[in-house]
Amino acid sequence: MPSLKSKSVHGFAWNFTDSVLTSGILFVTGVILARILSPDDFGLLGIITVFIGLSTVFIDSGFSTWLIRKPDCTQQDYSTSFFFNIIVSISLYLLLYVFSPAISSFFNQPLLIGLIRTYSLVLIIDSLAIIQRVHFIKRIDFKRQMYISILSAMAGGGVGVSMAFCGYGVWSLVCQAVTRQGVNTILFWILSSWRPSFLFSKQSFQELFGFGNKILFSGLITSLQNNIYFFIIGKYFTPAVLGFYTRAEQFNAMVVNNIGGPVERVLFPSLSVLQNDDERLKEAIRKTIKISFLIIATLLLFLAAIAKPLLFILIGGKWMPSVILLQLMCIATLFYPVDVINLNILKIRGRSDLILRLQIIKIAMFIPNIVIGIFYGLVPLLITRIFTTIICTWVNSRYSGSLLNYSIQEQVNDVFPIFLNSSIALLPVYLLSFLNLNLYILFTLQICLSLFLLYSIFEYNKHSEYVEIKEITCRFVKKAVHRNCK
């Protein structure tokens, strides 16, 4: 039987591959669409995602978290959750359908009526696959999920690009999302052996909701926190400004979601089995924080350093206002791995009450951001967001660290040397962007210099996490080469 480490590494490898390949497809699709469509089109999509994001949290209601954590789930538990998800998704779709004219009037964008009514179909479609996804996650079976993600991204991307070339504008973005989710759900049903029974247990519902209601409320607060910027910018600024923000957010999310997403998805089911072994759990958490921070923080600083030539080369000069927004977002999300892993400690411990309390504290701290954004603009908003994010991470670490005897000071000691080395390596790369050079030449110089400095500094310091990542990568490459040579 494979060890926990083996299962986790294997699961992360497939999940990471899934994220990289799927995001690669979406990235290429996004670059093509950004060159065809206008910032206004992406701005309208940004408004819609606010309502879709909030609705998605309601549909799951924290039930999937409980099902993943519970070791002895019954068919009754799964079926109860399945039908609850469908009922809620249909209710929310009807709600958005009815109120779409009011939303359109609020943002003064007539196109939103049809766009919201069409895009909201993803809520019903996605609800049909939530339990199938839970089964894959519980088994740490991310290989088949990778195939599902890649095929659905390709299908959605094909539809989106084709419609954009035919002149459908923002509708190409909406139909891309609906197609992708539709193919995703169909493939989950084909590859999953689980089928619902016509059962709805009051006892199962009470057990699920007893844990899930706090996850629901904390999830709503998190979703509100993540999407409030889209809402505020959509209301008080032009769709073009929201479009610039949306594109910057998508570039930033490529790093955060490709690394942080797999870590979070694998971490919770893998480490839930250690919830009663403090010593092993703490050691596993420490190693995960250091490795994920090394990768994510370095990539985010790298992205911030090369943002100017990168955006110009990939999506064109019309998107250059996104550069400063992307750079500030990268700094604001540097400590994402620390934050999300500490949150998973609370989930593993079953402390949904603390998760809710933390999310309430966080949303209260983000209110000044909103006020500053309304009165002073996007750049001051994002600068303030950097400081509030650091404070929120500190608060989160304080709660979860006390449960695991993993203090804030220990966490800082674990990640600060990594942050310092990455910053020293990439600061000269960023300073190059102030030279009056051709952007293609600048991009080439920045790539070469960053690779040289990062390799030199980390080779010199020999961080244990760097050495481990290097060894794992070498083994993975050797295995891949060996398979191809057969």
PDB file of N, CA and C in Angstrom, residues 35-94:
ATOM      1  N   ARG A  35      -6.555  39.570 -28.074  1.00  0.00           N
ATOM      2  CA  ARG A  35      -6.148  40.300 -29.273  1.00  0.00           C
ATOM      3  C   ARG A  35      -7.341  40.604 -30.182  1.00  0.00           C
ATOM      4  N   ILE A  36      -8.402  39.802 -30.076  1.00  0.00           N
ATOM      5  CA  ILE A  36      -9.578  40.018 -30.930  1.00  0.00           C
ATOM      6  C   ILE A  36     -10.596  40.927 -30.250  1.00  0.00           C
ATOM      7  N   LEU A  37     -10.843  40.668 -28.959  1.00  0.00           N
ATOM      8  CA  LEU A  37     -11.894  41.381 -28.235  1.00  0.00           C
ATOM      9  C   LEU A  37     -11.352  42.645 -27.576  1.00  0.00           C
ATOM     10  N   SER A  38     -12.261  43.468 -27.082  1.00  0.00           N
ATOM     11  CA  SER A  38     -11.884  44.738 -26.449  1.00  0.00           C
ATOM     12  C   SER A  38     -11.857  44.594 -24.931  1.00  0.00           C
ATOM     13  N   PRO A  39     -11.187  45.520 -24.218  1.00  0.00           N
ATOM     14  CA  PRO A  39     -11.230  45.513 -22.752  1.00  0.00           C
ATOM     15  C   PRO A  39     -12.658  45.595 -22.207  1.00  0.00           C
ATOM     16  N   ASP A  40     -13.560  46.275 -22.934  1.00  0.00           N
ATOM     17  CA  ASP A  40     -14.961  46.364 -22.502  1.00  0.00           C
ATOM     18  C   ASP A  40     -15.608  44.986 -22.407  1.00  0.00           C
ATOM     19  N   ASP A  41     -15.286  44.102 -23.369  1.00  0.00           N
ATOM     20  CA  ASP A  41     -15.861  42.750 -23.367  1.00  0.00           C
ATOM     21  C   ASP A  41     -15.435  41.983 -22.113  1.00  0.00           C
ATOM     22  N   PHE A  42     -14.160  42.080 -21.763  1.00  0.00           N
ATOM     23  CA  PHE A  42     -13.668  41.399 -20.562  1.00  0.00           C
ATOM     24  C   PHE A  42     -14.217  42.050 -19.296  1.00  0.00           C
ATOM     25  N   GLY A  43     -14.493  43.353 -19.376  1.00  0.00           N
ATOM     26  CA  GLY A  43     -15.099  44.047 -18.239  1.00  0.00           C
ATOM     27  C   GLY A  43     -16.495  43.535 -17.938  1.00  0.00           C
ATOM     28  N   LEU A  44     -17.291  43.313 -18.988  1.00  0.00           N
ATOM     29  CA  LEU A  44     -18.642  42.770 -18.797  1.00  0.00           C
ATOM     30  C   LEU A  44     -18.578  41.369 -18.190  1.00  0.00           C
ATOM     31  N   LEU A  45     -17.619  40.572 -18.649  1.00  0.00           N
ATOM     32  CA  LEU A  45     -17.454  39.227 -18.080  1.00  0.00           C
ATOM     33  C   LEU A  45     -17.082  39.315 -16.606  1.00  0.00           C
ATOM     34  N   GLY A  46     -16.256  40.294 -16.246  1.00  0.00           N
ATOM     35  CA  GLY A  46     -15.861  40.480 -14.851  1.00  0.00           C
ATOM     36  C   GLY A  46     -17.045  40.759 -13.945  1.00  0.00           C
ATOM     37  N   ILE A  47     -18.018  41.530 -14.441  1.00  0.00           N
ATOM     38  CA  ILE A  47     -19.227  41.812 -13.654  1.00  0.00           C
ATOM     39  C   ILE A  47     -20.013  40.526 -13.411  1.00  0.00           C
ATOM     40  N   ILE A  48     -20.151  39.716 -14.449  1.00  0.00           N
ATOM     41  CA  ILE A  48     -20.929  38.473 -14.342  1.00  0.00           C
ATOM     42  C   ILE A  48     -20.300  37.515 -13.332  1.00  0.00           C
ATOM     43  N   THR A  49     -18.969  37.439 -13.319  1.00  0.00           N
ATOM     44  CA  THR A  49     -18.295  36.478 -12.436  1.00  0.00           C
ATOM     45  C   THR A  49     -18.550  36.755 -10.957  1.00  0.00           C
ATOM     46  N   VAL A  50     -18.888  37.996 -10.614  1.00  0.00           N
ATOM     47  CA  VAL A  50     -19.222  38.316  -9.218  1.00  0.00           C
ATOM     48  C   VAL A  50     -20.405  37.474  -8.766  1.00  0.00           C
ATOM     49  N   PHE A  51     -21.458  37.462  -9.559  1.00  0.00           N
ATOM     50  CA  PHE A  51     -22.696  36.766  -9.187  1.00  0.00           C
ATOM     51  C   PHE A  51     -22.551  35.249  -9.324  1.00  0.00           C
ATOM     52  N   ILE A  52     -21.792  34.808 -10.311  1.00  0.00           N
ATOM     53  CA  ILE A  52     -21.562  33.372 -10.475  1.00  0.00           C
ATOM     54  C   ILE A  52     -20.721  32.838  -9.315  1.00  0.00           C
ATOM     55  N   GLY A  53     -19.715  33.595  -8.909  1.00  0.00           N
ATOM     56  CA  GLY A  53     -18.848  33.175  -7.808  1.00  0.00           C
ATOM     57  C   GLY A  53     -19.606  33.013  -6.506  1.00  0.00           C
ATOM     58  N   LEU A  54     -20.460  33.985  -6.186  1.00  0.00           N
ATOM     59  CA  LEU A  54     -21.259  33.905  -4.956  1.00  0.00           C
ATOM     60  C   LEU A  54     -22.242  32.742  -5.018  1.00  0.00           C
ATOM     61  N   SER A  55     -22.852  32.537  -6.176  1.00  0.00           N
ATOM     62  CA  SER A  55     -23.843  31.465  -6.330  1.00  0.00           C
ATOM     63  C   SER A  55     -23.210  30.091  -6.184  1.00  0.00           C
ATOM     64  N   THR A  56     -22.002  29.926  -6.689  1.00  0.00           N
ATOM     65  CA  THR A  56     -21.309  28.638  -6.624  1.00  0.00           C
ATOM     66  C   THR A  56     -21.092  28.190  -5.182  1.00  0.00           C
ATOM     67  N   VAL A  57     -20.791  29.143  -4.310  1.00  0.00           N
ATOM     68  CA  VAL A  57     -20.585  28.822  -2.889  1.00  0.00           C
ATOM     69  C   VAL A  57     -21.876  28.299  -2.272  1.00  0.00           C
ATOM     70  N   PHE A  58     -23.007  28.921  -2.605  1.00  0.00           N
ATOM     71  CA  PHE A  58     -24.303  28.486  -2.086  1.00  0.00           C
ATOM     72  C   PHE A  58     -24.615  27.053  -2.505  1.00  0.00           C
ATOM     73  N   ILE A  59     -24.306  26.729  -3.748  1.00  0.00           N
ATOM     74  CA  ILE A  59     -24.662  25.410  -4.284  1.00  0.00           C
ATOM     75  C   ILE A  59     -23.982  24.292  -3.502  1.00  0.00           C
ATOM     76  N   ASP A  60     -22.691  24.445  -3.239  1.00  0.00           N
ATOM     77  CA  ASP A  60     -21.961  23.399  -2.510  1.00  0.00           C
ATOM     78  C   ASP A  60     -22.255  23.441  -1.015  1.00  0.00           C
ATOM     79  N   SER A  61     -22.368  24.650  -0.447  1.00  0.00           N
ATOM     80  CA  SER A  61     -22.704  24.863   0.972  1.00  0.00           C
ATOM     81  C   SER A  61     -21.749  24.183   1.945  1.00  0.00           C
ATOM     82  N   GLY A  62     -20.535  23.910   1.514  1.00  0.00           N
ATOM     83  CA  GLY A  62     -19.560  23.274   2.401  1.00  0.00           C
ATOM     84  C   GLY A  62     -19.739  21.773   2.523  1.00  0.00           C
ATOM     85  N   PHE A  63     -20.724  21.210   1.803  1.00  0.00           N
ATOM     86  CA  PHE A  63     -20.993  19.772   1.918  1.00  0.00           C
ATOM     87  C   PHE A  63     -19.823  18.939   1.395  1.00  0.00           C
ATOM     88  N   SER A  64     -19.219  19.365   0.281  1.00  0.00           N
ATOM     89  CA  SER A  64     -18.131  18.572  -0.291  1.00  0.00           C
ATOM     90  C   SER A  64     -16.937  18.510   0.660  1.00  0.00           C
ATOM     91  N   THR A  65     -16.691  19.593   1.401  1.00  0.00           N
ATOM     92  CA  THR A  65     -15.597  19.592   2.380  1.00  0.00           C
ATOM     93  C   THR A  65     -15.835  18.532   3.449  1.00  0.00           C
ATOM     94  N   TRP A  66     -17.073  18.438   3.922  1.00  0.00           N
ATOM     95  CA  TRP A  66     -17.403  17.442   4.941  1.00  0.00           C
ATOM     96  C   TRP A  66     -17.321  16.028   4.378  1.00  0.00           C
ATOM     97  N   LEU A  67     -17.792  15.835   3.155  1.00  0.00           N
ATOM     98  CA  LEU A  67     -17.750  14.510   2.538  1.00  0.00           C
ATOM     99  C   LEU A  67     -16.309  14.041   2.335  1.00  0.00           C
ATOM    100  N   ILE A  68     -15.420  14.961   1.975  1.00  0.00           N
ATOM    101  CA  ILE A  68     -14.010  14.608   1.797  1.00  0.00           C
ATOM    102  C   ILE A  68     -13.374  14.264   3.139  1.00  0.00           C
ATOM    103  N   ARG A  69     -13.747  15.012   4.165  1.00  0.00           N
ATOM    104  CA  ARG A  69     -13.151  14.821   5.492  1.00  0.00           C
ATOM    105  C   ARG A  69     -13.688  13.567   6.181  1.00  0.00           C
ATOM    106  N   LYS A  70     -14.953  13.231   5.952  1.00  0.00           N
ATOM    107  CA  LYS A  70     -15.584  12.099   6.637  1.00  0.00           C
ATOM    108  C   LYS A  70     -15.088  10.778   6.040  1.00  0.00           C
ATOM    109  N   PRO A  71     -14.538   9.872   6.854  1.00  0.00           N
ATOM    110  CA  PRO A  71     -13.946   8.645   6.308  1.00  0.00           C
ATOM    111  C   PRO A  71     -14.963   7.582   5.884  1.00  0.00           C
ATOM    112  N   ASP A  72     -16.171   7.611   6.455  1.00  0.00           N
ATOM    113  CA  ASP A  72     -17.136   6.531   6.206  1.00  0.00           C
ATOM    114  C   ASP A  72     -18.446   7.066   5.619  1.00  0.00           C
ATOM    115  N   CYS A  73     -18.347   7.795   4.522  1.00  0.00           N
ATOM    116  CA  CYS A  73     -19.552   8.345   3.885  1.00  0.00           C
ATOM    117  C   CYS A  73     -20.416   7.220   3.320  1.00  0.00           C
ATOM    118  N   THR A  74     -21.726   7.394   3.416  1.00  0.00           N
ATOM    119  CA  THR A  74     -22.669   6.410   2.895  1.00  0.00           C
ATOM    120  C   THR A  74     -23.289   6.920   1.598  1.00  0.00           C
ATOM    121  N   GLN A  75     -23.944   6.005   0.877  1.00  0.00           N
ATOM    122  CA  GLN A  75     -24.670   6.394  -0.337  1.00  0.00           C
ATOM    123  C   GLN A  75     -25.750   7.414  -0.004  1.00  0.00           C
ATOM    124  N   GLN A  76     -26.285   7.293   1.195  1.00  0.00           N
ATOM    125  CA  GLN A  76     -27.302   8.229   1.667  1.00  0.00           C
ATOM    126  C   GLN A  76     -26.730   9.647   1.778  1.00  0.00           C
ATOM    127  N   ASP A  77     -25.503   9.746   2.305  1.00  0.00           N
ATOM    128  CA  ASP A  77     -24.837  11.048   2.427  1.00  0.00           C
ATOM    129  C   ASP A  77     -24.612  11.675   1.055  1.00  0.00           C
ATOM    130  N   TYR A  78     -24.070  10.874   0.141  1.00  0.00           N
ATOM    131  CA  TYR A  78     -23.763  11.390  -1.193  1.00  0.00           C
ATOM    132  C   TYR A  78     -25.033  11.822  -1.939  1.00  0.00           C
ATOM    133  N   SER A  79     -26.054  10.992  -1.886  1.00  0.00           N
ATOM    134  CA  SER A  79     -27.288  11.296  -2.619  1.00  0.00           C
ATOM    135  C   SER A  79     -27.999  12.515  -2.047  1.00  0.00           C
ATOM    136  N   THR A  80     -27.990  12.633  -0.724  1.00  0.00           N
ATOM    137  CA  THR A  80     -28.606  13.805  -0.085  1.00  0.00           C
ATOM    138  C   THR A  80     -27.922  15.084  -0.553  1.00  0.00           C
ATOM    139  N   SER A  81     -26.611  15.061  -0.555  1.00  0.00           N
ATOM    140  CA  SER A  81     -25.849  16.231  -1.005  1.00  0.00           C
ATOM    141  C   SER A  81     -26.091  16.504  -2.486  1.00  0.00           C
ATOM    142  N   PHE A  82     -26.155  15.448  -3.287  1.00  0.00           N
ATOM    143  CA  PHE A  82     -26.360  15.588  -4.733  1.00  0.00           C
ATOM    144  C   PHE A  82     -27.661  16.324  -5.042  1.00  0.00           C
ATOM    145  N   PHE A  83     -28.753  15.867  -4.440  1.00  0.00           N
ATOM    146  CA  PHE A  83     -30.049  16.490  -4.742  1.00  0.00           C
ATOM    147  C   PHE A  83     -30.165  17.887  -4.134  1.00  0.00           C
ATOM    148  N   PHE A  84     -29.519  18.098  -3.002  1.00  0.00           N
ATOM    149  CA  PHE A  84     -29.495  19.449  -2.429  1.00  0.00           C
ATOM    150  C   PHE A  84     -28.793  20.411  -3.384  1.00  0.00           C
ATOM    151  N   ASN A  85     -27.657  19.972  -3.936  1.00  0.00           N
ATOM    152  CA  ASN A  85     -26.910  20.820  -4.876  1.00  0.00           C
ATOM    153  C   ASN A  85     -27.761  21.211  -6.079  1.00  0.00           C
ATOM    154  N   ILE A  86     -28.500  20.244  -6.617  1.00  0.00           N
ATOM    155  CA  ILE A  86     -29.323  20.516  -7.802  1.00  0.00           C
ATOM    156  C   ILE A  86     -30.452  21.489  -7.475  1.00  0.00           C
ATOM    157  N   ILE A  87     -31.135  21.264  -6.359  1.00  0.00           N
ATOM    158  CA  ILE A  87     -32.250  22.141  -5.966  1.00  0.00           C
ATOM    159  C   ILE A  87     -31.769  23.577  -5.791  1.00  0.00           C
ATOM    160  N   VAL A  88     -30.642  23.740  -5.110  1.00  0.00           N
ATOM    161  CA  VAL A  88     -30.110  25.089  -4.867  1.00  0.00           C
ATOM    162  C   VAL A  88     -29.669  25.737  -6.177  1.00  0.00           C
ATOM    163  N   SER A  89     -29.031  24.972  -7.061  1.00  0.00           N
ATOM    164  CA  SER A  89     -28.540  25.544  -8.323  1.00  0.00           C
ATOM    165  C   SER A  89     -29.690  26.027  -9.205  1.00  0.00           C
ATOM    166  N   ILE A  90     -30.765  25.253  -9.269  1.00  0.00           N
ATOM    167  CA  ILE A  90     -31.929  25.671 -10.065  1.00  0.00           C
ATOM    168  C   ILE A  90     -32.562  26.921  -9.460  1.00  0.00           C
ATOM    169  N   SER A  91     -32.657  26.950  -8.146  1.00  0.00           N
ATOM    170  CA  SER A  91     -33.232  28.121  -7.462  1.00  0.00           C
ATOM    171  C   SER A  91     -32.410  29.378  -7.736  1.00  0.00           C
ATOM    172  N   LEU A  92     -31.097  29.242  -7.678  1.00  0.00           N
ATOM    173  CA  LEU A  92     -30.225  30.397  -7.917  1.00  0.00           C
ATOM    174  C   LEU A  92     -30.271  30.837  -9.372  1.00  0.00           C
ATOM    175  N   TYR A  93     -30.375  29.865 -10.280  1.00  0.00           N
ATOM    176  CA  TYR A  93     -30.489  30.235 -11.701  1.00  0.00           C
ATOM    177  C   TYR A  93     -31.751  31.058 -11.939  1.00  0.00           C
ATOM    178  N   LEU A  94     -32.867  30.606 -11.378  1.00  0.00           N
ATOM    179  CA  LEU A  94     -34.130  31.336 -11.542  1.00  0.00           C
ATOM    180  C   LEU A  94     -34.039  32.726 -10.917  1.00  0.00           C
TER     181      LEU A  94
END
